[in-house]
Amino acid sequence: MTWDWNAVGDFMPHFWDGLLITLQALALGSVISFVLGLVWALLVRTPTRWVRWPVGVVTEFVRNTPLLVQLFFLFYVLPEWNITFSALTTGVVAIGLHYSTYTMQVYRAGIEGVPAGQWEAATALSLPVRRTWTAVILPQAVRRVVPALGNYVIAMLKDTPMLMTITVLEMLGEARLYSQQHFQFTEPLTVIGVAFILISYPASLLLRALERRLVR
């Protein structure tokens, strides 16, 4: 077997298309997971049992079922109920929803890590509940959990190839399609593997540096 640079050159336009889809899915999925995870974290702290209990059941169910099953459910089952989205939108929603149940736990840990004195100071100053959360608690909690949230971004990146199963041509999907059409597997799959390393490894180093900076 010899390495074919011509195959690499032929594949690169497809790679860039797949990379764009991958980054788009990652960015949108991350936004959904961060925002929805914070919403879950706040809802499970409410004193109202009829809010807290259903949220706990839903998040536990989502967290303990495979992402692939959720992708298939959203893509194949929802249309039977006349709820239809594009393949990419379905993938973004599935990734965001799935990882929001993990970011929820990160936010919860951050909130619980805020010193009790901060809550007592807000109470002593008679701050409204909304002001207490937005000005005192959440800024401190989010600062503590940024590195952990970043780790989930890397995890989402490594799960984006699952979108191929619902016809989204992200990086691996483009490599698979090219390989099947040209009967050349080594070059496109190697390019994809290197691309994931070049994205995820520097990101992990950045997160470590950020974590060291935030804990000072």
Tab-separated table of C-alpha atoms in Angstrom:
chain	number	residue	atom	x	y	z
A	1	MET	CA	0.000	0.000	0.000
A	2	THR	CA	1.333	3.447	-0.935
A	3	TRP	CA	0.230	6.862	0.195
A	4	ASP	CA	-1.628	8.726	-2.554
A	5	TRP	CA	-1.209	12.476	-2.285
A	6	ASN	CA	-3.535	12.965	-5.248
A	7	ALA	CA	-6.307	11.337	-3.234
A	8	VAL	CA	-5.614	13.771	-0.394
A	9	GLY	CA	-5.854	16.698	-2.770
A	10	ASP	CA	-9.092	15.378	-4.236
A	11	PHE	CA	-10.569	14.860	-0.802
A	12	MET	CA	-9.688	18.246	0.685
A	13	PRO	CA	-12.667	20.188	-0.786
A	14	HIS	CA	-14.960	17.597	0.788
A	15	PHE	CA	-13.012	17.860	4.032
A	16	TRP	CA	-13.518	21.619	4.254
A	17	ASP	CA	-17.257	21.171	3.670
A	18	GLY	CA	-17.383	18.568	6.433
A	19	LEU	CA	-15.300	20.698	8.778
A	20	LEU	CA	-17.701	23.613	8.350
A	21	ILE	CA	-20.669	21.401	9.228
A	22	THR	CA	-18.781	19.911	12.191
A	23	LEU	CA	-17.898	23.315	13.623
A	24	GLN	CA	-21.412	24.597	13.025
A	25	ALA	CA	-22.952	21.638	14.844
A	26	LEU	CA	-20.410	21.984	17.646
A	27	ALA	CA	-20.975	25.710	18.134
A	28	LEU	CA	-24.775	25.547	18.102
A	29	GLY	CA	-24.881	22.377	20.176
A	30	SER	CA	-22.582	23.971	22.753
A	31	VAL	CA	-24.796	27.049	23.036
A	32	ILE	CA	-27.883	24.888	23.568
A	33	SER	CA	-26.152	22.691	26.144
A	34	PHE	CA	-24.777	25.663	28.102
A	35	VAL	CA	-28.040	27.622	28.182
A	36	LEU	CA	-30.341	24.659	28.743
A	37	GLY	CA	-27.981	23.150	31.304
A	38	LEU	CA	-28.147	26.358	33.338
A	39	VAL	CA	-31.936	26.331	33.102
A	40	TRP	CA	-32.044	22.719	34.345
A	41	ALA	CA	-29.660	23.571	37.194
A	42	LEU	CA	-31.836	26.459	38.365
A	43	LEU	CA	-35.074	24.483	38.068
A	44	VAL	CA	-33.835	21.562	40.161
A	45	ARG	CA	-33.086	24.037	42.966
A	46	THR	CA	-36.595	25.418	43.077
A	47	PRO	CA	-38.547	24.677	46.269
A	48	THR	CA	-41.562	23.656	44.185
A	49	ARG	CA	-41.664	19.887	44.124
A	50	TRP	CA	-43.857	19.742	41.010
A	51	VAL	CA	-41.175	21.572	39.045
A	52	ARG	CA	-38.130	19.935	40.561
A	53	TRP	CA	-39.313	16.329	40.235
A	54	PRO	CA	-40.246	16.322	36.488
A	55	VAL	CA	-37.000	18.123	35.614
A	56	GLY	CA	-35.028	15.502	37.524
A	57	VAL	CA	-36.828	12.655	35.751
A	58	VAL	CA	-36.322	14.146	32.277
A	59	THR	CA	-32.645	14.946	32.769
A	60	GLU	CA	-31.900	11.529	34.261
A	61	PHE	CA	-33.627	9.840	31.327
A	62	VAL	CA	-31.713	11.878	28.751
A	63	ARG	CA	-28.380	11.437	30.515
A	64	ASN	CA	-28.804	7.671	30.841
A	65	THR	CA	-29.850	6.921	27.264
A	66	PRO	CA	-27.338	6.844	24.387
A	67	LEU	CA	-26.975	9.895	22.189
A	68	LEU	CA	-27.377	7.658	19.153
A	69	VAL	CA	-30.804	6.501	20.333
A	70	GLN	CA	-31.840	10.113	20.866
A	71	LEU	CA	-30.644	11.038	17.380
A	72	PHE	CA	-32.665	8.229	15.825
A	73	PHE	CA	-35.733	9.130	17.893
A	74	LEU	CA	-35.680	12.781	16.875
A	75	PHE	CA	-34.899	12.024	13.229
A	76	TYR	CA	-37.172	9.049	12.577
A	77	VAL	CA	-39.943	9.152	15.192
A	78	LEU	CA	-40.839	12.829	15.423
A	79	PRO	CA	-41.808	13.040	11.703
A	80	GLU	CA	-44.492	10.432	12.450
A	81	TRP	CA	-45.987	13.057	14.760
A	82	ASN	CA	-45.682	15.690	12.001
A	83	ILE	CA	-42.700	17.327	13.726
A	84	THR	CA	-39.960	17.650	11.137
A	85	PHE	CA	-36.581	19.371	11.182
A	86	SER	CA	-33.603	19.258	8.865
A	87	ALA	CA	-31.000	16.599	9.580
A	88	LEU	CA	-28.486	19.179	10.812
A	89	THR	CA	-31.023	20.892	13.062
A	90	THR	CA	-32.010	17.524	14.497
A	91	GLY	CA	-28.384	16.695	15.188
A	92	VAL	CA	-27.695	20.054	16.834
A	93	VAL	CA	-30.764	19.748	19.061
A	94	ALA	CA	-29.896	16.173	20.030
A	95	ILE	CA	-26.305	17.021	20.947
A	96	GLY	CA	-27.329	20.162	22.821
A	97	LEU	CA	-30.099	18.397	24.729
A	98	HIS	CA	-27.949	15.385	25.578
A	99	TYR	CA	-25.017	17.391	26.883
A	100	SER	CA	-27.227	19.885	28.714
A	101	THR	CA	-27.884	17.149	31.275
A	102	TYR	CA	-24.134	16.986	31.912
A	103	THR	CA	-23.559	20.729	31.996
A	104	MET	CA	-26.462	20.900	34.448
A	105	GLN	CA	-24.394	18.884	36.928
A	106	VAL	CA	-21.418	21.164	36.320
A	107	TYR	CA	-23.501	24.256	37.046
A	108	ARG	CA	-24.957	22.622	40.159
A	109	ALA	CA	-21.471	21.922	41.478
A	110	GLY	CA	-20.446	25.506	40.760
A	111	ILE	CA	-23.489	26.935	42.514
A	112	GLU	CA	-23.038	24.687	45.531
A	113	GLY	CA	-19.382	25.706	45.652
A	114	VAL	CA	-20.219	29.361	46.234
A	115	PRO	CA	-19.414	30.087	49.905
A	116	ALA	CA	-22.401	30.309	52.229
A	117	GLY	CA	-21.223	33.762	53.262
A	118	GLN	CA	-22.085	35.084	49.811
A	119	TRP	CA	-25.694	33.986	50.215
A	120	GLU	CA	-25.810	35.472	53.705
A	121	ALA	CA	-24.342	38.770	52.476
A	122	ALA	CA	-26.964	39.012	49.731
A	123	THR	CA	-29.686	38.351	52.290
A	124	ALA	CA	-28.245	40.931	54.664
A	125	LEU	CA	-28.277	43.515	51.881
A	126	SER	CA	-31.912	42.634	51.112
A	127	LEU	CA	-31.081	41.959	47.483
A	128	PRO	CA	-33.980	40.674	45.380
A	129	VAL	CA	-33.756	37.013	44.410
A	130	ARG	CA	-33.045	37.825	40.772
A	131	ARG	CA	-30.334	40.302	41.730
A	132	THR	CA	-28.787	37.776	44.104
A	133	TRP	CA	-28.488	35.214	41.328
A	134	THR	CA	-27.373	37.492	38.513
A	135	ALA	CA	-24.972	39.726	40.459
A	136	VAL	CA	-23.631	37.480	43.204
A	137	ILE	CA	-24.105	33.743	42.743
A	138	LEU	CA	-23.960	33.017	39.010
A	139	PRO	CA	-20.849	35.112	38.219
A	140	GLN	CA	-18.897	33.198	40.861
A	141	ALA	CA	-20.371	29.812	39.935
A	142	VAL	CA	-19.775	30.154	36.201
A	143	ARG	CA	-16.187	31.291	36.753
A	144	ARG	CA	-15.527	28.087	38.673
A	145	VAL	CA	-16.976	25.770	36.035
A	146	VAL	CA	-15.639	27.229	32.783
A	147	PRO	CA	-12.872	24.583	32.423
A	148	ALA	CA	-15.347	21.748	33.034
A	149	LEU	CA	-17.731	23.180	30.454
A	150	GLY	CA	-14.839	23.351	28.005
A	151	ASN	CA	-14.185	19.647	28.511
A	152	TYR	CA	-17.729	18.928	27.384
A	153	VAL	CA	-17.162	20.992	24.251
A	154	ILE	CA	-14.305	18.647	23.372
A	155	ALA	CA	-16.552	15.667	24.137
A	156	MET	CA	-19.220	17.103	21.824
A	157	LEU	CA	-16.637	17.525	19.090
A	158	LYS	CA	-15.752	13.841	19.334
A	159	ASP	CA	-19.442	12.897	19.191
A	160	THR	CA	-20.221	14.911	16.041
A	161	PRO	CA	-19.401	11.885	13.795
A	162	MET	CA	-22.630	10.336	15.108
A	163	LEU	CA	-24.508	12.867	12.987
A	164	MET	CA	-23.421	10.812	9.988
A	165	THR	CA	-26.041	8.235	11.017
A	166	ILE	CA	-28.827	10.715	10.237
A	167	THR	CA	-27.344	11.766	6.866
A	168	VAL	CA	-25.420	14.828	8.069
A	169	LEU	CA	-22.150	14.981	6.138
A	170	GLU	CA	-19.778	16.245	8.795
A	171	MET	CA	-16.062	15.423	8.542
A	172	LEU	CA	-16.325	11.669	8.978
A	173	GLY	CA	-19.434	11.533	6.808
A	174	GLU	CA	-17.594	13.253	3.980
A	175	ALA	CA	-14.627	10.876	4.417
A	176	ARG	CA	-16.879	7.834	4.374
A	177	LEU	CA	-18.723	8.995	1.268
A	178	TYR	CA	-15.499	9.805	-0.553
A	179	SER	CA	-13.967	6.463	0.415
A	180	GLN	CA	-16.965	4.503	-0.850
A	181	GLN	CA	-17.036	6.393	-4.133
A	182	HIS	CA	-13.289	6.151	-4.837
A	183	PHE	CA	-12.378	2.957	-2.939
A	184	GLN	CA	-9.660	4.843	-1.066
A	185	PHE	CA	-9.982	4.717	2.698
A	186	THR	CA	-6.533	5.367	4.146
A	187	GLU	CA	-6.020	8.948	3.008
A	188	PRO	CA	-9.419	10.505	3.885
A	189	LEU	CA	-9.708	8.708	7.219
A	190	THR	CA	-6.162	9.696	8.147
A	191	VAL	CA	-6.910	13.318	7.299
A	192	ILE	CA	-9.992	13.191	9.544
A	193	GLY	CA	-8.050	11.642	12.423
A	194	VAL	CA	-5.346	14.295	12.192
A	195	ALA	CA	-7.996	17.028	12.018
A	196	PHE	CA	-9.636	15.866	15.233
A	197	ILE	CA	-6.258	15.812	16.982
A	198	LEU	CA	-5.349	19.281	15.697
A	199	ILE	CA	-8.630	20.659	17.030
A	200	SER	CA	-9.061	18.801	20.316
A	201	TYR	CA	-5.488	18.667	21.638
A	202	PRO	CA	-4.770	22.430	21.461
A	203	ALA	CA	-8.222	23.017	22.929
A	204	SER	CA	-7.395	20.755	25.877
A	205	LEU	CA	-4.123	22.621	26.452
A	206	LEU	CA	-6.003	25.918	26.374
A	207	LEU	CA	-8.473	24.605	28.941
A	208	ARG	CA	-5.663	23.553	31.270
A	209	ALA	CA	-4.111	26.994	31.025
A	210	LEU	CA	-7.499	28.617	31.634
A	211	GLU	CA	-8.107	26.415	34.654
A	212	ARG	CA	-4.750	27.368	36.168
A	213	ARG	CA	-5.532	31.038	35.600
A	214	LEU	CA	-8.999	30.859	37.139
A	215	VAL	CA	-7.927	29.045	40.304
A	216	ARG	CA	-5.355	31.692	41.217
